[in-house]
PDB file of N, CA and C and ligand atoms in Angstrom:
ATOM      1  N   MET A   1     -13.596   3.655 -17.748  1.00 58.00           N
ATOM      2  CA  MET A   1     -12.952   2.372 -17.477  1.00 58.00           C
ATOM      3  C   MET A   1     -11.676   2.604 -16.679  1.00 58.00           C
ATOM      4  N   ASP A   2     -11.443   1.773 -15.662  1.00 68.00           N
ATOM      5  CA  ASP A   2     -10.233   1.916 -14.864  1.00 68.00           C
ATOM      6  C   ASP A   2      -9.038   1.352 -15.621  1.00 68.00           C
ATOM      7  N   THR A   3      -7.960   2.086 -15.601  1.00 89.00           N
ATOM      8  CA  THR A   3      -6.762   1.648 -16.313  1.00 89.00           C
ATOM      9  C   THR A   3      -5.549   1.808 -15.406  1.00 89.00           C
ATOM     10  N   TRP A   4      -4.438   1.191 -15.824  1.00 95.00           N
ATOM     11  CA  TRP A   4      -3.195   1.338 -15.070  1.00 95.00           C
ATOM     12  C   TRP A   4      -2.752   2.794 -15.105  1.00 95.00           C
ATOM     13  N   LYS A   5      -2.423   3.322 -13.936  1.00 97.00           N
ATOM     14  CA  LYS A   5      -1.942   4.709 -13.832  1.00 97.00           C
ATOM     15  C   LYS A   5      -0.721   4.741 -12.924  1.00 97.00           C
ATOM     16  N   PRO A   6       0.340   5.473 -13.309  1.00 97.00           N
ATOM     17  CA  PRO A   6       1.482   5.624 -12.417  1.00 97.00           C
ATOM     18  C   PRO A   6       1.118   6.546 -11.272  1.00 97.00           C
ATOM     19  N   VAL A   7       1.483   6.158 -10.032  1.00 98.00           N
ATOM     20  CA  VAL A   7       1.113   6.981  -8.873  1.00 98.00           C
ATOM     21  C   VAL A   7       2.301   7.379  -8.007  1.00 98.00           C
ATOM     22  N   ALA A   8       3.424   6.654  -8.125  1.00 98.00           N
ATOM     23  CA  ALA A   8       4.563   6.953  -7.246  1.00 98.00           C
ATOM     24  C   ALA A   8       5.789   6.184  -7.711  1.00 98.00           C
ATOM     25  N   GLN A   9       6.912   6.532  -7.116  1.00 98.00           N
ATOM     26  CA  GLN A   9       8.131   5.733  -7.248  1.00 98.00           C
ATOM     27  C   GLN A   9       8.228   4.844  -6.000  1.00 98.00           C
ATOM     28  N   VAL A  10       8.809   3.672  -6.146  1.00 97.00           N
ATOM     29  CA  VAL A  10       8.945   2.772  -4.998  1.00 97.00           C
ATOM     30  C   VAL A  10       9.650   3.489  -3.848  1.00 97.00           C
ATOM     31  N   GLY A  11      10.666   4.291  -4.160  1.00 97.00           N
ATOM     32  CA  GLY A  11      11.434   4.994  -3.131  1.00 97.00           C
ATOM     33  C   GLY A  11      10.655   6.074  -2.408  1.00 97.00           C
ATOM     34  N   ASP A  12       9.472   6.429  -2.933  1.00 98.00           N
ATOM     35  CA  ASP A  12       8.645   7.434  -2.245  1.00 98.00           C
ATOM     36  C   ASP A  12       7.981   6.859  -0.994  1.00 98.00           C
ATOM     37  N   ILE A  13       7.868   5.526  -0.921  1.00 97.00           N
ATOM     38  CA  ILE A  13       7.208   4.902   0.226  1.00 97.00           C
ATOM     39  C   ILE A  13       8.126   5.025   1.439  1.00 97.00           C
ATOM     40  N   SER A  14       7.586   5.589   2.506  1.00 94.00           N
ATOM     41  CA  SER A  14       8.400   5.879   3.686  1.00 94.00           C
ATOM     42  C   SER A  14       9.051   4.617   4.233  1.00 94.00           C
ATOM     43  N   PRO A  15      10.371   4.626   4.400  1.00 93.00           N
ATOM     44  CA  PRO A  15      11.021   3.464   5.019  1.00 93.00           C
ATOM     45  C   PRO A  15      10.666   3.342   6.493  1.00 93.00           C
ATOM     46  N   ASP A  16      10.188   4.421   7.104  1.00 93.00           N
ATOM     47  CA  ASP A  16       9.834   4.386   8.530  1.00 93.00           C
ATOM     48  C   ASP A  16       8.477   3.730   8.742  1.00 93.00           C
ATOM     49  N   THR A  17       7.481   4.177   7.969  1.00 95.00           N
ATOM     50  CA  THR A  17       6.124   3.653   8.173  1.00 95.00           C
ATOM     51  C   THR A  17       5.783   2.518   7.212  1.00 95.00           C
ATOM     52  N   GLY A  18       6.470   2.446   6.069  1.00 97.00           N
ATOM     53  CA  GLY A  18       6.155   1.445   5.056  1.00 97.00           C
ATOM     54  C   GLY A  18       4.909   1.783   4.264  1.00 97.00           C
ATOM     55  N   THR A  19       4.408   3.016   4.431  1.00 98.00           N
ATOM     56  CA  THR A  19       3.170   3.413   3.760  1.00 98.00           C
ATOM     57  C   THR A  19       3.368   4.703   2.966  1.00 98.00           C
ATOM     58  N   LEU A  20       2.453   4.936   2.037  1.00 98.00           N
ATOM     59  CA  LEU A  20       2.438   6.194   1.289  1.00 98.00           C
ATOM     60  C   LEU A  20       1.016   6.444   0.792  1.00 98.00           C
ATOM     61  N   ARG A  21       0.510   7.639   1.040  1.00 98.00           N
ATOM     62  CA  ARG A  21      -0.803   8.023   0.529  1.00 98.00           C
ATOM     63  C   ARG A  21      -0.637   8.618  -0.868  1.00 98.00           C
ATOM     64  N   VAL A  22      -1.393   8.095  -1.831  1.00 98.00           N
ATOM     65  CA  VAL A  22      -1.348   8.604  -3.197  1.00 98.00           C
ATOM     66  C   VAL A  22      -2.786   8.837  -3.663  1.00 98.00           C
ATOM     67  N   VAL A  23      -2.915   9.367  -4.867  1.00 97.00           N
ATOM     68  CA  VAL A  23      -4.247   9.589  -5.429  1.00 97.00           C
ATOM     69  C   VAL A  23      -4.359   8.822  -6.742  1.00 97.00           C
ATOM     70  N   TYR A  24      -5.434   8.039  -6.853  1.00 96.00           N
ATOM     71  CA  TYR A  24      -5.715   7.298  -8.081  1.00 96.00           C
ATOM     72  C   TYR A  24      -7.155   7.609  -8.487  1.00 96.00           C
ATOM     73  N   GLU A  25      -7.333   8.143  -9.683  1.00 93.00           N
ATOM     74  CA  GLU A  25      -8.675   8.472 -10.180  1.00 93.00           C
ATOM     75  C   GLU A  25      -9.456   9.315  -9.162  1.00 93.00           C
ATOM     76  N   GLY A  26      -8.770  10.252  -8.507  1.00 95.00           N
ATOM     77  CA  GLY A  26      -9.424  11.153  -7.569  1.00 95.00           C
ATOM     78  C   GLY A  26      -9.665  10.558  -6.193  1.00 95.00           C
ATOM     79  N   GLU A  27      -9.260   9.294  -5.970  1.00 96.00           N
ATOM     80  CA  GLU A  27      -9.469   8.632  -4.682  1.00 96.00           C
ATOM     81  C   GLU A  27      -8.151   8.488  -3.935  1.00 96.00           C
ATOM     82  N   ALA A  28      -8.197   8.708  -2.618  1.00 98.00           N
ATOM     83  CA  ALA A  28      -7.001   8.510  -1.796  1.00 98.00           C
ATOM     84  C   ALA A  28      -6.755   7.014  -1.625  1.00 98.00           C
ATOM     85  N   VAL A  29      -5.537   6.606  -1.934  1.00 98.00           N
ATOM     86  CA  VAL A  29      -5.141   5.201  -1.867  1.00 98.00           C
ATOM     87  C   VAL A  29      -3.879   5.107  -1.020  1.00 98.00           C
ATOM     88  N   CYS A  30      -3.779   4.047  -0.239  1.00 98.00           N
ATOM     89  CA  CYS A  30      -2.571   3.831   0.564  1.00 98.00           C
ATOM     90  C   CYS A  30      -1.752   2.702  -0.052  1.00 98.00           C
ATOM     91  N   LEU A  31      -0.466   2.973  -0.288  1.00 98.00           N
ATOM     92  CA  LEU A  31       0.480   1.935  -0.716  1.00 98.00           C
ATOM     93  C   LEU A  31       1.179   1.380   0.518  1.00 98.00           C
ATOM     94  N   TYR A  32       1.428   0.072   0.513  1.00 98.00           N
ATOM     95  CA  TYR A  32       2.117  -0.592   1.622  1.00 98.00           C
ATOM     96  C   TYR A  32       3.308  -1.350   1.059  1.00 98.00           C
ATOM     97  N   LYS A  33       4.471  -1.135   1.629  1.00 97.00           N
ATOM     98  CA  LYS A  33       5.660  -1.861   1.183  1.00 97.00           C
ATOM     99  C   LYS A  33       5.859  -3.051   2.117  1.00 97.00           C
ATOM    100  N   LEU A  34       5.543  -4.244   1.618  1.00 95.00           N
ATOM    101  CA  LEU A  34       5.763  -5.478   2.358  1.00 95.00           C
ATOM    102  C   LEU A  34       7.094  -6.058   1.910  1.00 95.00           C
ATOM    103  N   PRO A  35       7.641  -7.040   2.649  1.00 93.00           N
ATOM    104  CA  PRO A  35       8.956  -7.565   2.290  1.00 93.00           C
ATOM    105  C   PRO A  35       9.034  -8.082   0.856  1.00 93.00           C
ATOM    106  N   ASP A  36       7.944  -8.669   0.358  1.00 92.00           N
ATOM    107  CA  ASP A  36       8.005  -9.302  -0.951  1.00 92.00           C
ATOM    108  C   ASP A  36       7.109  -8.658  -2.000  1.00 92.00           C
ATOM    109  N   GLU A  37       6.366  -7.639  -1.648  1.00 96.00           N
ATOM    110  CA  GLU A  37       5.480  -7.025  -2.634  1.00 96.00           C
ATOM    111  C   GLU A  37       4.975  -5.675  -2.134  1.00 96.00           C
ATOM    112  N   ILE A  38       4.351  -4.948  -3.057  1.00 98.00           N
ATOM    113  CA  ILE A  38       3.675  -3.702  -2.695  1.00 98.00           C
ATOM    114  C   ILE A  38       2.181  -3.937  -2.878  1.00 98.00           C
ATOM    115  N   CYS A  39       1.394  -3.545  -1.886  1.00 98.00           N
ATOM    116  CA  CYS A  39      -0.060  -3.686  -1.955  1.00 98.00           C
ATOM    117  C   CYS A  39      -0.690  -2.299  -1.873  1.00 98.00           C
ATOM    118  N   ALA A  40      -1.972  -2.228  -2.221  1.00 98.00           N
ATOM    119  CA  ALA A  40      -2.674  -0.946  -2.188  1.00 98.00           C
ATOM    120  C   ALA A  40      -4.127  -1.159  -1.800  1.00 98.00           C
ATOM    121  N   THR A  41      -4.618  -0.279  -0.904  1.00 98.00           N
ATOM    122  CA  THR A  41      -6.033  -0.283  -0.528  1.00 98.00           C
ATOM    123  C   THR A  41      -6.525   1.161  -0.468  1.00 98.00           C
ATOM    124  N   GLN A  42      -7.817   1.312  -0.311  1.00 98.00           N
ATOM    125  CA  GLN A  42      -8.345   2.651  -0.037  1.00 98.00           C
ATOM    126  C   GLN A  42      -7.624   3.191   1.190  1.00 98.00           C
ATOM    127  N   ASP A  43      -7.377   4.510   1.223  1.00 98.00           N
ATOM    128  CA  ASP A  43      -6.624   5.087   2.345  1.00 98.00           C
ATOM    129  C   ASP A  43      -7.520   5.400   3.532  1.00 98.00           C
ATOM    130  N   ARG A  44      -8.772   5.748   3.269  1.00 98.00           N
ATOM    131  CA  ARG A  44      -9.656   6.179   4.354  1.00 98.00           C
ATOM    132  C   ARG A  44     -10.221   4.952   5.061  1.00 98.00           C
ATOM    133  N   CYS A  45     -10.073   4.917   6.368  1.00 98.00           N
ATOM    134  CA  CYS A  45     -10.645   3.814   7.144  1.00 98.00           C
ATOM    135  C   CYS A  45     -12.163   3.843   7.000  1.00 98.00           C
ATOM    136  N   PRO A  46     -12.805   2.705   6.715  1.00 97.00           N
ATOM    137  CA  PRO A  46     -14.265   2.703   6.552  1.00 97.00           C
ATOM    138  C   PRO A  46     -15.009   2.945   7.860  1.00 97.00           C
ATOM    139  N   HIS A  47     -14.312   2.910   8.995  1.00 98.00           N
ATOM    140  CA  HIS A  47     -14.961   3.130  10.291  1.00 98.00           C
ATOM    141  C   HIS A  47     -15.066   4.607  10.642  1.00 98.00           C
ATOM    142  N   GLY A  48     -14.176   5.433  10.131  1.00 96.00           N
ATOM    143  CA  GLY A  48     -14.177   6.840  10.501  1.00 96.00           C
ATOM    144  C   GLY A  48     -13.268   7.627   9.587  1.00 96.00           C
ATOM    145  N   ASN A  49     -12.967   8.840  10.033  1.00 91.00           N
ATOM    146  CA  ASN A  49     -12.192   9.721   9.165  1.00 91.00           C
ATOM    147  C   ASN A  49     -10.710   9.640   9.512  1.00 91.00           C
ATOM    148  N   ALA A  50     -10.112   8.504   9.205  1.00 98.00           N
ATOM    149  CA  ALA A  50      -8.691   8.330   9.483  1.00 98.00           C
ATOM    150  C   ALA A  50      -7.983   7.867   8.222  1.00 98.00           C
ATOM    151  N   SER A  51      -6.726   8.264   8.108  1.00 98.00           N
ATOM    152  CA  SER A  51      -5.899   7.848   6.979  1.00 98.00           C
ATOM    153  C   SER A  51      -5.074   6.640   7.390  1.00 98.00           C
ATOM    154  N   LEU A  52      -5.247   5.539   6.668  1.00 98.00           N
ATOM    155  CA  LEU A  52      -4.503   4.329   7.018  1.00 98.00           C
ATOM    156  C   LEU A  52      -3.009   4.494   6.778  1.00 98.00           C
ATOM    157  N   ALA A  53      -2.630   5.463   5.933  1.00 98.00           N
ATOM    158  CA  ALA A  53      -1.204   5.730   5.719  1.00 98.00           C
ATOM    159  C   ALA A  53      -0.538   6.222   7.005  1.00 98.00           C
ATOM    160  N   ASP A  54      -1.351   6.713   7.959  1.00 98.00           N
ATOM    161  CA  ASP A  54      -0.821   7.140   9.258  1.00 98.00           C
ATOM    162  C   ASP A  54      -0.882   6.014  10.288  1.00 98.00           C
ATOM    163  N   GLY A  55      -1.288   4.837   9.842  1.00 98.00           N
ATOM    164  CA  GLY A  55      -1.447   3.706  10.760  1.00 98.00           C
ATOM    165  C   GLY A  55      -0.151   2.949  10.975  1.00 98.00           C
ATOM    166  N   TYR A  56      -0.293   1.791  11.629  1.00 98.00           N
ATOM    167  CA  TYR A  56       0.862   0.993  12.027  1.00 98.00           C
ATOM    168  C   TYR A  56       0.870  -0.303  11.210  1.00 98.00           C
ATOM    169  N   LEU A  57       1.919  -0.454  10.404  1.00 98.00           N
ATOM    170  CA  LEU A  57       2.036  -1.607   9.498  1.00 98.00           C
ATOM    171  C   LEU A  57       2.847  -2.704  10.178  1.00 98.00           C
ATOM    172  N   GLU A  58       2.250  -3.920  10.234  1.00 96.00           N
ATOM    173  CA  GLU A  58       2.981  -5.033  10.840  1.00 96.00           C
ATOM    174  C   GLU A  58       2.476  -6.359  10.294  1.00 96.00           C
ATOM    175  N   ASP A  59       3.403  -7.212   9.857  1.00 95.00           N
ATOM    176  CA  ASP A  59       3.076  -8.575   9.416  1.00 95.00           C
ATOM    177  C   ASP A  59       1.900  -8.620   8.438  1.00 95.00           C
ATOM    178  N   GLY A  60       1.918  -7.746   7.457  1.00 96.00           N
ATOM    179  CA  GLY A  60       0.865  -7.783   6.438  1.00 96.00           C
ATOM    180  C   GLY A  60      -0.455  -7.210   6.872  1.00 96.00           C
ATOM    181  N   THR A  61      -0.471  -6.528   8.034  1.00 98.00           N
ATOM    182  CA  THR A  61      -1.699  -5.874   8.478  1.00 98.00           C
ATOM    183  C   THR A  61      -1.437  -4.388   8.705  1.00 98.00           C
ATOM    184  N   ILE A  62      -2.525  -3.608   8.652  1.00 98.00           N
ATOM    185  CA  ILE A  62      -2.435  -2.186   8.984  1.00 98.00           C
ATOM    186  C   ILE A  62      -3.404  -1.907  10.131  1.00 98.00           C
ATOM    187  N   GLU A  63      -2.885  -1.215  11.154  1.00 98.00           N
ATOM    188  CA  GLU A  63      -3.723  -0.833  12.291  1.00 98.00           C
ATOM    189  C   GLU A  63      -4.099   0.626  12.136  1.00 98.00           C
ATOM    190  N   CYS A  64      -5.402   0.895  12.157  1.00 98.00           N
ATOM    191  CA  CYS A  64      -5.881   2.265  12.016  1.00 98.00           C
ATOM    192  C   CYS A  64      -5.393   3.122  13.189  1.00 98.00           C
ATOM    193  N   PRO A  65      -4.937   4.357  12.896  1.00 98.00           N
ATOM    194  CA  PRO A  65      -4.404   5.198  13.973  1.00 98.00           C
ATOM    195  C   PRO A  65      -5.481   5.745  14.902  1.00 98.00           C
ATOM    196  N   LEU A  66      -6.761   5.665  14.498  1.00 98.00           N
ATOM    197  CA  LEU A  66      -7.794   6.324  15.312  1.00 98.00           C
ATOM    198  C   LEU A  66      -8.384   5.423  16.396  1.00 98.00           C
ATOM    199  N   HIS A  67      -8.872   4.216  16.002  1.00 98.00           N
ATOM    200  CA  HIS A  67      -9.474   3.320  17.009  1.00 98.00           C
ATOM    201  C   HIS A  67      -8.839   1.932  16.979  1.00 98.00           C
ATOM    202  N   GLN A  68      -7.705   1.828  16.310  1.00 97.00           N
ATOM    203  CA  GLN A  68      -6.908   0.585  16.312  1.00 97.00           C
ATOM    204  C   GLN A  68      -7.598  -0.604  15.649  1.00 97.00           C
ATOM    205  N   GLY A  69      -8.543  -0.343  14.749  1.00 98.00           N
ATOM    206  CA  GLY A  69      -9.066  -1.428  13.924  1.00 98.00           C
ATOM    207  C   GLY A  69      -7.933  -1.950  13.047  1.00 98.00           C
ATOM    208  N   VAL A  70      -7.960  -3.270  12.734  1.00 98.00           N
ATOM    209  CA  VAL A  70      -6.869  -3.879  11.969  1.00 98.00           C
ATOM    210  C   VAL A  70      -7.427  -4.538  10.711  1.00 98.00           C
ATOM    211  N   PHE A  71      -6.706  -4.361   9.606  1.00 98.00           N
ATOM    212  CA  PHE A  71      -7.078  -4.981   8.322  1.00 98.00           C
ATOM    213  C   PHE A  71      -5.918  -5.812   7.790  1.00 98.00           C
ATOM    214  N   ASP A  72      -6.264  -6.928   7.160  1.00 98.00           N
ATOM    215  CA  ASP A  72      -5.279  -7.666   6.370  1.00 98.00           C
ATOM    216  C   ASP A  72      -5.104  -6.909   5.055  1.00 98.00           C
ATOM    217  N   ILE A  73      -3.892  -6.525   4.761  1.00 97.00           N
ATOM    218  CA  ILE A  73      -3.662  -5.677   3.584  1.00 97.00           C
ATOM    219  C   ILE A  73      -3.885  -6.439   2.281  1.00 97.00           C
ATOM    220  N   ARG A  74      -3.488  -7.718   2.265  1.00 96.00           N
ATOM    221  CA  ARG A  74      -3.571  -8.479   1.007  1.00 96.00           C
ATOM    222  C   ARG A  74      -5.017  -8.805   0.627  1.00 96.00           C
ATOM    223  N   THR A  75      -5.868  -9.008   1.648  1.00 97.00           N
ATOM    224  CA  THR A  75      -7.259  -9.372   1.353  1.00 97.00           C
ATOM    225  C   THR A  75      -8.218  -8.199   1.555  1.00 97.00           C
ATOM    226  N   GLY A  76      -7.797  -7.195   2.329  1.00 98.00           N
ATOM    227  CA  GLY A  76      -8.678  -6.073   2.668  1.00 98.00           C
ATOM    228  C   GLY A  76      -9.651  -6.410   3.783  1.00 98.00           C
ATOM    229  N   LYS A  77      -9.559  -7.619   4.344  1.00 98.00           N
ATOM    230  CA  LYS A  77     -10.542  -8.066   5.347  1.00 98.00           C
ATOM    231  C   LYS A  77     -10.258  -7.463   6.728  1.00 98.00           C
ATOM    232  N   PRO A  78     -11.330  -7.034   7.436  1.00 98.00           N
ATOM    233  CA  PRO A  78     -11.157  -6.574   8.810  1.00 98.00           C
ATOM    234  C   PRO A  78     -10.766  -7.742   9.709  1.00 98.00           C
ATOM    235  N   GLN A  79      -9.898  -7.474  10.697  1.00 98.00           N
ATOM    236  CA  GLN A  79      -9.371  -8.524  11.568  1.00 98.00           C
ATOM    237  C   GLN A  79      -9.878  -8.440  12.997  1.00 98.00           C
ATOM    238  N   CYS A  80     -10.340  -7.256  13.400  1.00 95.00           N
ATOM    239  CA  CYS A  80     -10.824  -7.124  14.774  1.00 95.00           C
ATOM    240  C   CYS A  80     -11.693  -5.876  14.875  1.00 95.00           C
ATOM    241  N   PRO A  81     -12.590  -5.833  15.906  1.00 95.00           N
ATOM    242  CA  PRO A  81     -13.426  -4.650  16.085  1.00 95.00           C
ATOM    243  C   PRO A  81     -12.565  -3.426  16.337  1.00 95.00           C
ATOM    244  N   PRO A  82     -13.039  -2.216  16.001  1.00 98.00           N
ATOM    245  CA  PRO A  82     -14.404  -1.921  15.575  1.00 98.00           C
ATOM    246  C   PRO A  82     -14.616  -1.970  14.060  1.00 98.00           C
ATOM    247  N   VAL A  83     -13.636  -2.411  13.276  1.00 97.00           N
ATOM    248  CA  VAL A  83     -13.825  -2.377  11.822  1.00 97.00           C
ATOM    249  C   VAL A  83     -14.543  -3.637  11.350  1.00 97.00           C
ATOM    250  N   THR A  84     -15.506  -3.468  10.437  1.00 97.00           N
ATOM    251  CA  THR A  84     -16.309  -4.593   9.968  1.00 97.00           C
ATOM    252  C   THR A  84     -16.437  -4.635   8.452  1.00 97.00           C
ATOM    253  N   THR A  85     -15.915  -3.616   7.781  1.00 97.00           N
ATOM    254  CA  THR A  85     -16.075  -3.513   6.334  1.00 97.00           C
ATOM    255  C   THR A  85     -14.751  -3.753   5.629  1.00 97.00           C
ATOM    256  N   ASP A  86     -14.792  -4.513   4.520  1.00 98.00           N
ATOM    257  CA  ASP A  86     -13.576  -4.747   3.735  1.00 98.00           C
ATOM    258  C   ASP A  86     -13.045  -3.446   3.153  1.00 98.00           C
ATOM    259  N   LEU A  87     -11.731  -3.378   3.014  1.00 98.00           N
ATOM    260  CA  LEU A  87     -11.113  -2.269   2.292  1.00 98.00           C
ATOM    261  C   LEU A  87     -11.164  -2.543   0.800  1.00 98.00           C
ATOM    262  N   ARG A  88     -11.371  -1.490   0.033  1.00 97.00           N
ATOM    263  CA  ARG A  88     -11.249  -1.633  -1.415  1.00 97.00           C
ATOM    264  C   ARG A  88      -9.777  -1.827  -1.755  1.00 97.00           C
ATOM    265  N   ARG A  89      -9.495  -2.793  -2.609  1.00 97.00           N
ATOM    266  CA  ARG A  89      -8.106  -3.068  -2.979  1.00 97.00           C
ATOM    267  C   ARG A  89      -7.849  -2.664  -4.428  1.00 97.00           C
ATOM    268  N   TYR A  90      -6.591  -2.473  -4.716  1.00 97.00           N
ATOM    269  CA  TYR A  90      -6.153  -2.079  -6.059  1.00 97.00           C
ATOM    270  C   TYR A  90      -5.059  -3.031  -6.514  1.00 97.00           C
ATOM    271  N   GLU A  91      -5.046  -3.308  -7.814  1.00 97.00           N
ATOM    272  CA  GLU A  91      -3.950  -4.096  -8.369  1.00 97.00           C
ATOM    273  C   GLU A  91      -2.718  -3.207  -8.455  1.00 97.00           C
ATOM    274  N   VAL A  92      -1.564  -3.807  -8.199  1.00 98.00           N
ATOM    275  CA  VAL A  92      -0.310  -3.057  -8.211  1.00 98.00           C
ATOM    276  C   VAL A  92       0.647  -3.692  -9.218  1.00 98.00           C
ATOM    277  N   ARG A  93       1.310  -2.847  -9.977  1.00 97.00           N
ATOM    278  CA  ARG A  93       2.356  -3.307 -10.909  1.00 97.00           C
ATOM    279  C   ARG A  93       3.549  -2.375 -10.726  1.00 97.00           C
ATOM    280  N   VAL A  94       4.740  -2.938 -10.695  1.00 97.00           N
ATOM    281  CA  VAL A  94       5.945  -2.108 -10.574  1.00 97.00           C
ATOM    282  C   VAL A  94       6.794  -2.312 -11.814  1.00 97.00           C
ATOM    283  N   GLU A  95       7.127  -1.217 -12.467  1.00 97.00           N
ATOM    284  CA  GLU A  95       7.996  -1.263 -13.647  1.00 97.00           C
ATOM    285  C   GLU A  95       9.029  -0.171 -13.510  1.00 97.00           C
ATOM    286  N   ALA A  96      10.293  -0.551 -13.559  1.00 96.00           N
ATOM    287  CA  ALA A  96      11.394   0.405 -13.476  1.00 96.00           C
ATOM    288  C   ALA A  96      11.202   1.357 -12.292  1.00 96.00           C
ATOM    289  N   ASP A  97      10.845   0.775 -11.140  1.00 96.00           N
ATOM    290  CA  ASP A  97      10.677   1.530  -9.883  1.00 96.00           C
ATOM    291  C   ASP A  97       9.462   2.442  -9.857  1.00 96.00           C
ATOM    292  N   THR A  98       8.646   2.410 -10.886  1.00 98.00           N
ATOM    293  CA  THR A  98       7.402   3.180 -10.867  1.00 98.00           C
ATOM    294  C   THR A  98       6.256   2.251 -10.465  1.00 98.00           C
ATOM    295  N   VAL A  99       5.427   2.746  -9.526  1.00 98.00           N
ATOM    296  CA  VAL A  99       4.283   1.967  -9.055  1.00 98.00           C
ATOM    297  C   VAL A  99       3.050   2.373  -9.860  1.00 98.00           C
ATOM    298  N   TYR A 100       2.407   1.380 -10.475  1.00 98.00           N
ATOM    299  CA  TYR A 100       1.166   1.598 -11.234  1.00 98.00           C
ATOM    300  C   TYR A 100       0.011   0.952 -10.479  1.00 98.00           C
ATOM    301  N   LEU A 101      -1.145   1.588 -10.511  1.00 98.00           N
ATOM    302  CA  LEU A 101      -2.345   1.039  -9.870  1.00 98.00           C
ATOM    303  C   LEU A 101      -3.455   0.851 -10.883  1.00 98.00           C
ATOM    304  N   LYS A 102      -4.318  -0.121 -10.550  1.00 96.00           N
ATOM    305  CA  LYS A 102      -5.542  -0.338 -11.324  1.00 96.00           C
ATOM    306  C   LYS A 102      -6.613  -0.779 -10.340  1.00 96.00           C
ATOM    307  N   ALA A 103      -7.801  -0.222 -10.424  1.00 91.00           N
ATOM    308  CA  ALA A 103      -8.882  -0.617  -9.519  1.00 91.00           C
ATOM    309  C   ALA A 103      -9.278  -2.055  -9.801  1.00 91.00           C
ATOM    310  N   GLN A 104      -9.604  -2.821  -8.741  1.00 83.00           N
ATOM    311  CA  GLN A 104     -10.017  -4.216  -8.929  1.00 83.00           C
ATOM    312  C   GLN A 104     -11.505  -4.289  -9.157  1.00 83.00           C
TER     313      GLN A 104
HETATM  314 FE1  FES B   1     -10.373   3.456  11.814  1.00 90.87          FE
HETATM  315 FE2  FES B   1     -12.160   3.906  13.750  1.00 90.87          FE
HETATM  316  S1  FES B   1     -11.516   5.256  12.170  1.00 90.87           S
HETATM  317  S2  FES B   1     -10.947   2.127  13.418  1.00 90.87           S
END
Protein backbone atom coordinates (compact mmCIF):
# COMPACT_ATOMS: atom_id res chain seq x y z
CA MET A 1 0.00 0.00 0.00
CA ASP A 2 1.29 3.47 -0.85
CA THR A 3 1.82 5.68 2.16
CA TRP A 4 3.14 9.15 2.92
CA LYS A 5 6.94 9.17 2.78
CA PRO A 6 9.35 12.06 3.42
CA VAL A 7 11.46 12.71 0.32
CA ALA A 8 13.10 16.13 0.72
CA GLN A 9 13.24 19.47 2.47
CA VAL A 10 11.53 22.40 0.74
CA GLY A 11 14.92 24.17 0.61
CA ASP A 12 16.40 21.29 -1.39
CA ILE A 13 14.37 22.36 -4.44
CA SER A 14 16.66 24.37 -6.70
CA PRO A 15 15.79 28.07 -6.67
CA ASP A 16 17.24 28.26 -10.20
CA THR A 17 15.20 25.52 -11.87
CA GLY A 18 12.33 25.17 -9.38
CA THR A 19 12.68 21.40 -9.66
CA LEU A 20 14.19 18.51 -7.72
CA ARG A 21 14.48 14.83 -8.60
CA VAL A 22 13.73 12.53 -5.66
CA VAL A 23 12.96 8.85 -5.18
CA TYR A 24 9.63 7.56 -3.87
CA GLU A 25 9.05 3.81 -3.52
CA GLY A 26 11.94 3.17 -5.92
CA GLU A 27 10.52 5.51 -8.60
CA ALA A 28 12.11 8.75 -9.79
CA VAL A 29 9.77 11.65 -9.03
CA CYS A 30 10.14 15.32 -9.88
CA LEU A 31 9.13 18.00 -7.36
CA TYR A 32 8.12 21.42 -8.70
CA LYS A 33 8.08 24.57 -6.60
CA LEU A 34 5.23 26.77 -7.83
CA PRO A 35 4.45 30.17 -6.29
CA ASP A 36 1.62 28.79 -4.16
CA GLU A 37 2.29 25.06 -3.85
CA ILE A 38 4.62 22.15 -4.47
CA CYS A 39 3.56 19.54 -7.03
CA ALA A 40 5.04 16.17 -7.97
CA THR A 41 4.96 13.97 -11.07
CA GLN A 42 6.93 11.06 -12.45
CA ASP A 43 10.39 12.37 -13.39
CA ARG A 44 10.91 10.38 -16.59
CA CYS A 45 9.28 11.87 -19.67
CA PRO A 46 6.87 9.27 -21.12
CA HIS A 47 8.10 10.16 -24.63
CA GLY A 48 11.74 9.21 -24.11
CA ASN A 49 14.61 8.91 -21.72
CA ALA A 50 14.66 12.41 -20.29
CA SER A 51 14.46 13.72 -16.75
CA LEU A 52 11.81 16.39 -16.34
CA ALA A 53 13.82 17.79 -13.41
CA ASP A 54 16.24 19.00 -16.12
CA GLY A 55 13.40 20.69 -17.99
CA TYR A 56 12.14 24.26 -18.09
CA LEU A 57 9.49 25.23 -15.54
CA GLU A 58 7.15 28.08 -16.46
CA ASP A 59 3.60 29.11 -15.48
CA GLY A 60 2.68 25.73 -14.03
CA THR A 61 4.10 23.76 -16.94
CA ILE A 62 7.28 21.76 -17.46
CA GLU A 63 9.01 21.59 -20.84
CA CYS A 64 10.96 18.40 -21.47
CA PRO A 65 14.65 19.11 -22.14
CA LEU A 66 14.88 16.53 -24.95
CA HIS A 67 12.12 17.29 -27.50
CA GLN A 68 10.36 20.21 -25.80
CA GLY A 69 7.12 18.38 -25.04
CA VAL A 70 5.12 20.34 -22.43
CA PHE A 71 3.00 19.08 -19.52
CA ASP A 72 0.65 20.83 -17.14
CA ILE A 73 2.17 20.01 -13.77
CA ARG A 74 -1.05 20.20 -11.75
CA THR A 75 -3.02 17.86 -14.03
CA GLY A 76 -0.18 15.86 -15.62
CA LYS A 77 -1.81 16.44 -19.03
CA PRO A 78 0.32 16.80 -22.18
CA GLN A 79 0.00 20.27 -23.75
CA CYS A 80 1.68 19.90 -27.13
CA PRO A 81 3.38 17.33 -29.39
CA PRO A 82 5.33 15.13 -29.25
CA VAL A 83 4.03 14.16 -25.79
CA THR A 84 0.65 12.39 -25.67
CA THR A 85 0.63 10.52 -22.37
CA ASP A 86 -0.37 11.89 -18.96
CA LEU A 87 2.27 12.09 -16.26
CA ARG A 88 1.71 10.09 -13.12
CA ARG A 89 1.05 12.51 -10.27
CA TYR A 90 1.70 12.27 -6.56
CA GLU A 91 -0.01 13.88 -3.61
CA VAL A 92 2.21 16.34 -1.78
CA ARG A 93 2.12 17.37 1.88
CA VAL A 94 4.52 19.79 3.55
CA GLU A 95 5.08 19.69 7.29
CA ALA A 96 7.79 21.69 9.04
CA ASP A 97 9.59 22.19 5.70
CA THR A 98 9.65 18.46 4.97
CA VAL A 99 8.03 17.34 1.72
CA TYR A 100 5.99 14.12 1.93
CA LEU A 101 4.68 12.21 -1.09
CA LYS A 102 1.93 9.68 -1.62
CA ALA A 103 1.06 7.97 -4.91
CA GLN A 104 -2.37 8.94 -6.29
FE1 LIG B 1 10.42 14.27 -23.53
FE2 LIG B 1 10.77 13.51 -26.07
S1 LIG B 1 11.73 12.73 -24.28
S2 LIG B 1 9.50 15.11 -25.30
